[in-house]
Short mmCIF file of C-alpha atoms in Angstrom, two decimals:
data_model
loop_
_atom_site.label_atom_id
_atom_site.label_comp_id
_atom_site.label_asym_id
_atom_site.label_seq_id
_atom_site.Cartn_x
_atom_site.Cartn_y
_atom_site.Cartn_z
CA MET A 1 -22.00 -72.93 -72.56
CA LYS A 2 -24.09 -74.06 -69.39
CA SER A 3 -24.75 -71.16 -68.00
CA GLY A 4 -27.45 -68.00 -69.05
CA ASN A 5 -28.77 -70.46 -72.52
CA ALA A 6 -29.36 -73.70 -71.63
CA MET A 7 -32.15 -73.96 -74.00
CA THR A 8 -30.23 -73.25 -76.85
CA TRP A 9 -27.59 -75.98 -75.76
CA ASP A 10 -30.46 -79.06 -74.56
CA GLU A 11 -31.74 -77.84 -78.05
CA ASN A 12 -29.18 -78.50 -79.84
CA ILE A 13 -27.52 -81.82 -78.93
CA VAL A 14 -27.81 -84.98 -81.15
CA THR A 15 -28.45 -87.95 -79.81
CA GLU A 16 -27.14 -90.79 -79.70
CA ASP A 17 -29.31 -92.64 -82.44
CA LEU A 18 -28.23 -90.30 -85.01
CA ALA A 19 -24.85 -89.86 -84.10
CA PHE A 20 -25.02 -93.25 -84.28
CA LYS A 21 -26.22 -92.84 -87.95
CA HIS A 22 -23.86 -89.84 -88.89
CA ALA A 23 -20.57 -92.68 -87.61
CA ALA A 24 -22.14 -95.74 -89.87
CA VAL A 25 -22.74 -92.85 -92.88
CA ALA A 26 -19.06 -92.46 -92.42
CA MET A 27 -17.99 -95.95 -91.80
CA CYS A 28 -19.29 -96.58 -95.82
CA GLU A 29 -18.30 -93.73 -96.45
CA HIS A 30 -14.77 -94.80 -95.89
CA ALA A 31 -14.44 -98.07 -96.41
CA VAL A 32 -16.06 -96.57 -100.52
CA PHE A 33 -13.49 -94.44 -101.17
CA ASP A 34 -10.19 -95.67 -99.43
CA LEU A 35 -9.91 -92.53 -97.42
CA PRO A 36 -6.37 -91.16 -96.33
CA SER A 37 -4.86 -91.98 -93.39
CA LEU A 38 -2.53 -93.79 -91.44
CA VAL A 39 -2.84 -97.15 -92.57
CA SER A 40 -2.67 -100.00 -89.58
CA ASP A 41 -0.04 -100.03 -87.44
CA ILE A 42 -0.52 -103.67 -86.90
CA GLY A 43 1.18 -104.66 -90.11
CA ASP A 44 -1.88 -105.48 -92.86
CA ASP A 45 -3.92 -102.99 -93.84
CA VAL A 46 -8.17 -104.32 -93.26
CA SER A 47 -11.06 -102.80 -94.97
CA TRP A 48 -13.94 -101.34 -92.30
CA PHE A 49 -16.63 -103.49 -94.55
CA ASP A 50 -15.09 -106.14 -92.73
CA CYS A 51 -15.30 -103.77 -89.52
CA ILE A 52 -17.95 -103.58 -86.93
CA LEU A 53 -18.60 -99.90 -85.43
CA GLY A 54 -18.73 -100.56 -81.45
CA GLU A 55 -20.49 -98.58 -78.62
CA PRO A 56 -19.75 -94.79 -78.99
CA LEU A 57 -17.60 -93.58 -75.58
CA LEU A 58 -18.58 -89.65 -74.53
CA LEU A 59 -15.86 -87.31 -74.23
CA PHE A 60 -16.18 -84.09 -72.42
CA ASP A 61 -15.30 -80.74 -72.99
CA VAL A 62 -12.62 -78.83 -70.66
CA ASN A 63 -15.32 -76.52 -69.20
CA GLN A 64 -17.52 -79.91 -68.23
CA SER A 65 -20.25 -80.45 -70.74
CA PRO A 66 -20.31 -83.14 -73.30
CA VAL A 67 -19.14 -82.99 -77.08
CA MET A 68 -18.22 -85.26 -78.58
CA TYR A 69 -19.16 -89.62 -79.51
CA VAL A 70 -16.67 -91.05 -80.14
CA PHE A 71 -17.12 -94.61 -82.04
CA PRO A 72 -14.54 -97.82 -82.24
CA VAL A 73 -14.26 -99.18 -85.50
CA MET A 74 -12.45 -102.09 -84.45
CA ASP A 75 -12.00 -105.68 -87.20
CA TRP A 76 -13.77 -109.16 -86.41
CA HIS A 77 -10.92 -110.38 -83.55
CA ARG A 78 -11.97 -106.34 -81.77
CA ILE A 79 -9.25 -105.12 -82.74
CA THR A 80 -8.92 -101.57 -83.00
CA ARG A 81 -8.69 -99.70 -86.56
CA GLY A 82 -9.85 -96.07 -86.11
CA ARG A 83 -12.62 -94.04 -84.31
CA ILE A 84 -14.83 -91.78 -85.46
CA PHE A 85 -15.66 -88.83 -84.02
CA VAL A 86 -19.30 -87.43 -83.83
CA ALA A 87 -20.76 -84.42 -82.53
CA TYR A 88 -22.85 -83.92 -79.37
CA THR A 89 -23.74 -80.62 -80.21
CA LYS A 90 -24.99 -79.08 -83.53
CA LEU A 91 -23.49 -75.83 -82.24
CA LEU A 92 -19.93 -77.46 -83.66
CA GLY A 93 -21.22 -76.31 -87.19
CA SER A 94 -20.46 -80.40 -88.75
CA THR A 95 -21.35 -83.70 -88.03
CA VAL A 96 -18.55 -85.63 -88.54
CA LEU A 97 -15.17 -83.30 -86.88
CA SER A 98 -12.55 -86.42 -86.89
CA VAL A 99 -12.13 -90.28 -88.93
CA GLN A 100 -8.80 -91.61 -87.90
CA ARG A 101 -7.62 -94.81 -89.14
CA HIS A 102 -5.07 -96.56 -86.07
CA SER A 103 -4.46 -99.30 -83.90
CA LEU A 104 -4.16 -97.34 -80.82
CA ASP A 105 -6.14 -98.48 -77.79
CA TRP A 106 -7.02 -95.63 -75.08
CA ASP A 107 -6.05 -96.84 -71.74
CA PHE A 108 -8.65 -94.02 -70.12
CA ARG A 109 -7.99 -96.57 -66.88
CA HIS A 110 -4.81 -95.74 -66.63
CA ALA A 111 -5.30 -91.65 -67.68
CA MET A 112 -7.85 -91.13 -64.95
CA HIS A 113 -5.39 -93.17 -62.38
CA GLN A 114 -3.32 -90.17 -63.04
CA ALA A 115 -5.41 -87.72 -62.94
CA CYS A 116 -6.32 -88.39 -59.84
CA SER A 117 -2.82 -88.99 -58.59
CA THR A 118 -2.50 -85.38 -59.74
CA ALA A 119 -5.26 -84.02 -58.25
CA ILE A 120 -4.64 -85.90 -54.42
CA GLU A 121 -0.79 -84.27 -54.71
CA ARG A 122 -1.94 -81.00 -56.37
CA TYR A 123 -5.09 -80.04 -54.13
CA PRO A 124 -4.79 -82.92 -50.84
CA GLU A 125 -7.60 -81.49 -48.83
CA TRP A 126 -9.97 -80.73 -51.56
CA MET A 127 -12.05 -83.81 -52.73
CA ILE A 128 -12.43 -85.18 -55.91
CA SER A 129 -16.11 -83.76 -58.01
CA GLN A 130 -16.08 -85.62 -61.21
CA VAL A 131 -13.00 -87.94 -63.07
CA VAL A 132 -14.48 -87.27 -66.96
CA PRO A 133 -12.34 -88.71 -70.58
CA VAL A 134 -11.60 -85.13 -72.08
CA LEU A 135 -11.09 -83.91 -75.59
CA TYR A 136 -8.73 -81.47 -74.89
CA ASP A 137 -7.46 -80.14 -78.16
CA MET A 138 -8.61 -81.73 -81.33
CA PRO A 139 -8.21 -84.28 -81.75
CA ASP A 140 -6.14 -84.74 -78.23
CA VAL A 141 -8.07 -86.61 -76.14
CA GLY A 142 -6.86 -87.71 -71.94
CA ALA A 143 -8.88 -87.36 -69.05
CA MET A 144 -10.00 -84.94 -66.95
CA ALA A 145 -10.34 -85.06 -63.26
CA VAL A 146 -12.39 -82.21 -60.84
CA VAL A 147 -11.39 -81.21 -57.40
CA THR A 148 -13.24 -79.15 -54.85
CA ASN A 149 -12.34 -77.61 -52.10
CA PRO A 150 -14.53 -78.14 -49.43
CA ARG A 151 -14.66 -75.26 -48.07
CA THR A 152 -14.82 -72.64 -50.21
CA GLY A 153 -17.03 -74.54 -53.27
CA ARG A 154 -13.86 -73.58 -55.43
CA CYS A 155 -13.47 -75.91 -58.41
CA GLU A 156 -10.52 -76.69 -59.71
CA LYS A 157 -9.16 -79.44 -63.03
CA ILE A 158 -6.50 -81.51 -64.09
CA VAL A 159 -6.49 -82.95 -67.89
CA VAL A 160 -3.79 -85.46 -68.10
CA ASN A 161 -2.71 -86.95 -72.12
CA ILE A 162 -4.95 -90.26 -72.71
CA ASN A 163 -0.78 -92.30 -73.07
CA SER A 164 1.60 -90.54 -71.43
CA GLY A 165 -0.09 -89.61 -68.38
CA ALA A 166 1.47 -86.19 -67.73
CA PRO A 167 -0.41 -83.43 -66.67
CA VAL A 168 -1.64 -80.50 -69.94
CA PRO A 169 -2.20 -76.96 -68.99
CA ILE A 170 -5.74 -75.50 -69.24
CA VAL A 171 -5.75 -71.84 -70.88
CA ASP A 172 -9.26 -69.87 -70.24
CA SER A 173 -10.65 -68.19 -73.03
CA GLU A 174 -10.08 -64.75 -71.43
CA SER A 175 -6.69 -66.20 -71.60
CA LEU A 176 -7.08 -67.13 -74.96
CA GLU A 177 -8.96 -63.93 -76.26
CA SER A 178 -6.44 -61.02 -74.11
CA SER A 179 -2.61 -62.81 -73.79
CA GLU A 180 0.17 -63.83 -75.89
CA ILE A 181 0.19 -68.20 -75.38
CA GLU A 182 3.40 -69.25 -77.19
CA THR A 183 2.08 -71.58 -80.44
CA ASP A 184 4.38 -74.49 -80.38
CA LYS A 185 2.90 -75.53 -77.13
CA PHE A 186 0.62 -78.18 -75.85
CA PHE A 187 -2.23 -77.41 -74.32
CA ALA A 188 -5.90 -77.54 -73.11
CA TRP A 189 -8.80 -75.44 -74.62
CA SER A 190 -12.42 -75.47 -74.14
CA ARG A 191 -14.70 -75.75 -77.90
CA LEU A 192 -17.14 -75.27 -76.64
CA ASP A 193 -16.64 -71.49 -74.73
CA MET A 194 -14.54 -70.81 -77.98
CA ILE A 195 -18.16 -70.83 -79.77
CA ARG A 196 -19.45 -67.82 -78.11
CA HIS A 197 -16.68 -66.15 -80.83
CA LEU A 198 -18.33 -67.83 -83.99
CA ASP A 199 -21.73 -67.04 -86.03
CA GLN A 200 -23.55 -69.70 -84.46
CA THR A 201 -26.18 -69.30 -86.81
CA SER A 202 -23.74 -70.40 -89.51
CA LEU A 203 -22.89 -73.52 -87.69
CA LEU A 204 -26.59 -74.63 -87.05
CA ARG A 205 -26.58 -74.37 -90.72
CA GLN A 206 -24.13 -76.40 -91.68
CA TRP A 207 -24.30 -79.06 -89.43
CA ASP A 208 -28.22 -79.50 -91.16
CA MET A 209 -26.78 -79.47 -94.34
CA GLU A 210 -24.39 -82.55 -93.67
CA ASN A 211 -27.29 -83.79 -91.61
CA LYS A 212 -29.57 -83.73 -94.56
CA TRP A 213 -26.37 -85.64 -96.97
CA THR A 214 -26.29 -88.03 -94.04
CA LEU A 215 -29.65 -88.89 -94.00
CA ASP A 216 -30.70 -88.75 -97.28
CA ARG A 217 -27.77 -91.88 -97.83
CA TRP A 218 -29.30 -93.19 -94.85
CA LYS A 219 -32.24 -94.04 -96.10
CA ARG A 220 -31.02 -95.11 -99.25
CA LEU A 221 -29.68 -97.88 -97.90
CA SER A 222 -32.83 -98.82 -96.57
CA TRP A 223 -32.04 -98.29 -92.65
CA SER A 224 -34.64 -96.13 -91.96
CA ASP A 225 -36.00 -98.60 -89.14
CA LYS A 226 -32.61 -99.91 -87.86
CA LYS A 227 -30.73 -98.59 -84.44
CA PHE A 228 -27.70 -99.25 -82.99
CA GLU A 229 -29.02 -102.34 -81.10
CA ASP A 230 -29.98 -103.93 -84.39
CA MET A 231 -26.99 -103.57 -85.93
CA GLN A 232 -24.55 -103.54 -83.48
CA GLY A 233 -21.60 -106.82 -83.74
CA LEU A 234 -21.82 -106.70 -87.35
CA GLN A 235 -19.32 -106.52 -89.82
CA LEU A 236 -20.26 -103.38 -92.48
CA CYS A 237 -20.52 -106.48 -95.26
CA SER A 238 -23.57 -108.26 -92.99
CA TRP A 239 -25.08 -104.39 -93.06
CA LYS A 240 -25.32 -104.53 -97.09
CA GLU A 241 -23.36 -105.58 -100.15
CA PRO A 242 -20.10 -103.63 -100.28
CA GLY A 243 -20.90 -103.17 -105.15
CA GLU A 244 -24.66 -101.59 -103.66
CA ILE A 245 -23.07 -99.55 -100.76
CA GLU A 246 -20.62 -98.10 -102.98
CA ARG A 247 -23.55 -97.36 -105.87
CA ILE A 248 -25.41 -95.50 -102.81
CA MET A 249 -22.61 -93.17 -101.58
CA ARG A 250 -21.87 -92.32 -104.72
CA LEU A 251 -25.44 -90.49 -105.77
CA ASP A 252 -25.66 -87.51 -106.20
CA THR A 253 -27.98 -85.57 -103.37
CA GLU A 254 -29.92 -82.63 -102.96
CA CYS A 255 -27.40 -81.34 -100.48
CA GLU A 256 -26.48 -77.82 -101.36
CA VAL A 257 -22.95 -78.82 -99.69
CA HIS A 258 -20.76 -81.45 -100.48
CA VAL A 259 -19.54 -83.80 -98.44
CA ALA A 260 -18.02 -86.67 -99.71
CA PRO A 261 -15.47 -87.86 -100.27
CA VAL A 262 -13.53 -86.05 -97.96
CA ARG A 263 -15.33 -84.12 -95.73
CA ALA A 264 -13.93 -84.79 -91.69
CA HIS A 265 -9.81 -84.95 -90.13
CA TYR A 266 -8.05 -87.94 -91.17
CA VAL A 267 -5.84 -87.55 -88.98
CA SER A 268 -2.76 -89.25 -88.23
CA PRO A 269 -2.08 -90.35 -84.58
CA GLN A 270 1.68 -89.41 -84.32
CA ALA A 271 1.27 -85.57 -85.62
CA GLY A 272 -1.98 -82.82 -85.06
CA TYR A 273 -1.87 -81.50 -88.56
CA CYS A 274 -5.22 -79.57 -87.78
CA THR A 275 -4.40 -76.96 -90.41
CA VAL A 276 -3.67 -78.96 -93.48
CA ALA A 277 -7.06 -81.46 -92.27
CA ALA A 278 -9.12 -78.17 -92.17
CA ALA A 279 -8.63 -76.77 -95.30
CA ARG A 280 -8.75 -80.26 -96.38
CA MET A 281 -12.37 -80.44 -95.62
CA ILE A 282 -12.98 -77.02 -97.30
CA ALA A 283 -11.57 -77.74 -100.16
CA SER A 284 -13.39 -80.79 -100.08
CA ARG A 285 -16.72 -78.26 -99.73
CA TYR A 286 -15.57 -76.73 -103.31
CA ASN A 287 -14.69 -80.21 -105.41
CA VAL A 288 -10.97 -79.88 -104.77
CA PHE A 289 -9.15 -82.37 -103.19
CA ASP A 290 -5.88 -81.68 -102.68
CA SER A 291 -2.52 -84.30 -101.09
CA ASN A 292 -1.67 -83.34 -97.40
CA LYS A 293 0.97 -82.72 -98.97
CA TYR A 294 0.49 -80.67 -101.77
CA VAL A 295 -1.18 -78.24 -98.90
CA ALA A 296 1.17 -78.47 -96.88
CA SER A 297 3.63 -77.45 -99.54
CA VAL A 298 1.28 -74.05 -100.15
CA MET A 299 1.68 -73.45 -96.43
CA GLY A 300 4.99 -74.17 -95.40
CA ILE A 301 4.06 -77.29 -93.42
CA PRO A 302 7.42 -79.76 -93.26
CA TRP A 303 5.51 -82.79 -94.47
CA PRO A 304 5.99 -85.61 -93.12
CA ASN A 305 7.46 -83.71 -90.36
CA PRO A 306 11.01 -85.57 -88.81
CA ASP A 307 10.11 -85.24 -85.23
CA GLY A 308 6.40 -85.59 -85.21
CA SER A 309 5.61 -82.61 -83.52
CA SER A 310 2.05 -80.55 -84.75
CA GLN A 311 2.91 -78.15 -87.02
CA TRP A 312 0.79 -74.93 -87.59
CA ALA A 313 1.11 -72.18 -90.56
CA THR A 314 0.71 -68.33 -90.12
CA ALA A 315 -2.94 -67.30 -91.23
CA LYS A 316 -0.74 -65.60 -93.88
CA GLU A 317 0.15 -68.80 -94.97
CA GLU A 318 -3.09 -70.58 -94.96
CA LEU A 319 -5.33 -67.67 -96.74
CA LYS A 320 -2.48 -68.24 -98.99
CA TYR A 321 -3.98 -71.94 -99.88
CA TYR A 322 -7.70 -69.96 -100.24
CA LYS A 323 -6.20 -67.73 -102.48
CA ASP A 324 -4.58 -69.46 -104.98
CA ARG A 325 -6.88 -72.51 -104.84
CA LEU A 326 -10.05 -71.59 -103.74
CA ASN A 327 -10.06 -68.04 -105.01
CA LYS A 328 -11.39 -67.17 -101.74
CA ASN A 329 -10.23 -64.34 -99.31
CA LYS A 330 -11.80 -64.21 -95.63
CA SER A 331 -14.09 -66.25 -96.69
CA LYS A 332 -16.61 -67.14 -93.49
CA VAL A 333 -16.04 -71.04 -93.73
CA PHE A 334 -12.13 -70.40 -93.51
CA SER A 335 -12.08 -68.20 -91.04
CA ASP A 336 -14.38 -69.81 -88.23
CA TYR A 337 -13.24 -73.20 -89.34
CA ALA A 338 -9.37 -72.35 -88.74
CA PHE A 339 -10.60 -70.82 -85.45
CA LEU A 340 -11.71 -73.70 -83.66
CA SER A 341 -8.49 -75.89 -85.51
CA ASN A 342 -6.30 -73.32 -83.71
CA PRO A 343 -7.71 -70.13 -81.76
CA LEU A 344 -4.88 -68.77 -80.88
CA ASN A 345 -3.79 -67.63 -84.89
CA TYR A 346 -7.57 -66.81 -85.71
CA LYS A 347 -9.27 -65.22 -83.39
CA LYS A 348 -8.39 -61.82 -85.14
CA GLU A 349 -9.29 -63.29 -88.64
CA ILE A 350 -13.08 -63.48 -87.20
CA THR A 351 -13.78 -59.57 -85.72
CA ASP A 352 -10.97 -57.87 -87.94
CA LYS A 353 -13.36 -57.96 -90.93
CA GLY A 354 -11.00 -55.67 -92.90
CA LYS A 355 -7.62 -56.87 -92.11
CA GLY A 356 -6.42 -59.51 -95.47
#
């Protein structure tokens, strides 16, 4: 993404101030509609109206470019209640890519230590040139250490999982395109490198529509002159009365895309059901709102999955949902989002237009 396309990349960066607006409106949306997600594992359900939107963490892509802001949602005691993933670049095609509701802490200090330890063990004579938090397989995060050979300048990357600290194998974009990879194995890959396969004009158009929807709500909430520092540390109910927030969030909009009340991946942390989450997000844009269980049943995915592992539908199984439920066949929106969820299953769907 960096080489040969620097101007396009720079022009499409989302500022932290704009990302905060996306996260704040998504937080309101979640609080109003009580969207489906994992209830706090502490044992009590805390309304997001009583929560605080914390300072963002910038996650990097496997290709070392910034890719996502992550805003923590915390209760008054600073206990994590969820996270909101906001795009760093418009080229991701959506403003908010994931909203999670849980109380799991991220120990990046431990993960970074594990990444450095693994790098030193594998490359004892090399220098560690960079250690960053990484989004390696949406919504999985971890730490990435970049090591450089001081004699040749050659670089290698080590990615480890945020919770276990275990190394995650990296698959480059060329291998994703040409090799047979086992899809039931976890691996790290560059979301940004794979964007080149997609229609970037369509992705930018989609981002613009969602951004218009967000800014329309932001203006109606009378927050036009507010910045993150003005609202930092304040509960959502202190920004505006909850009843008024709900009234505004339910208003119609001139924005063509329908993004509420289900517009992102509402992810349970024990499994990465990206296939189901992406399907629900796309369906919501056609005013179709199905449960996780129903979508999974149509695609033949066990829900809930007994062993907690990620589950993928085949291209044929996933397309059945779009054909039967949405009356969509070879939908461009379906192809692009499905590809970003699981490029191995969908790389052919984008190029082979003649196949169903």
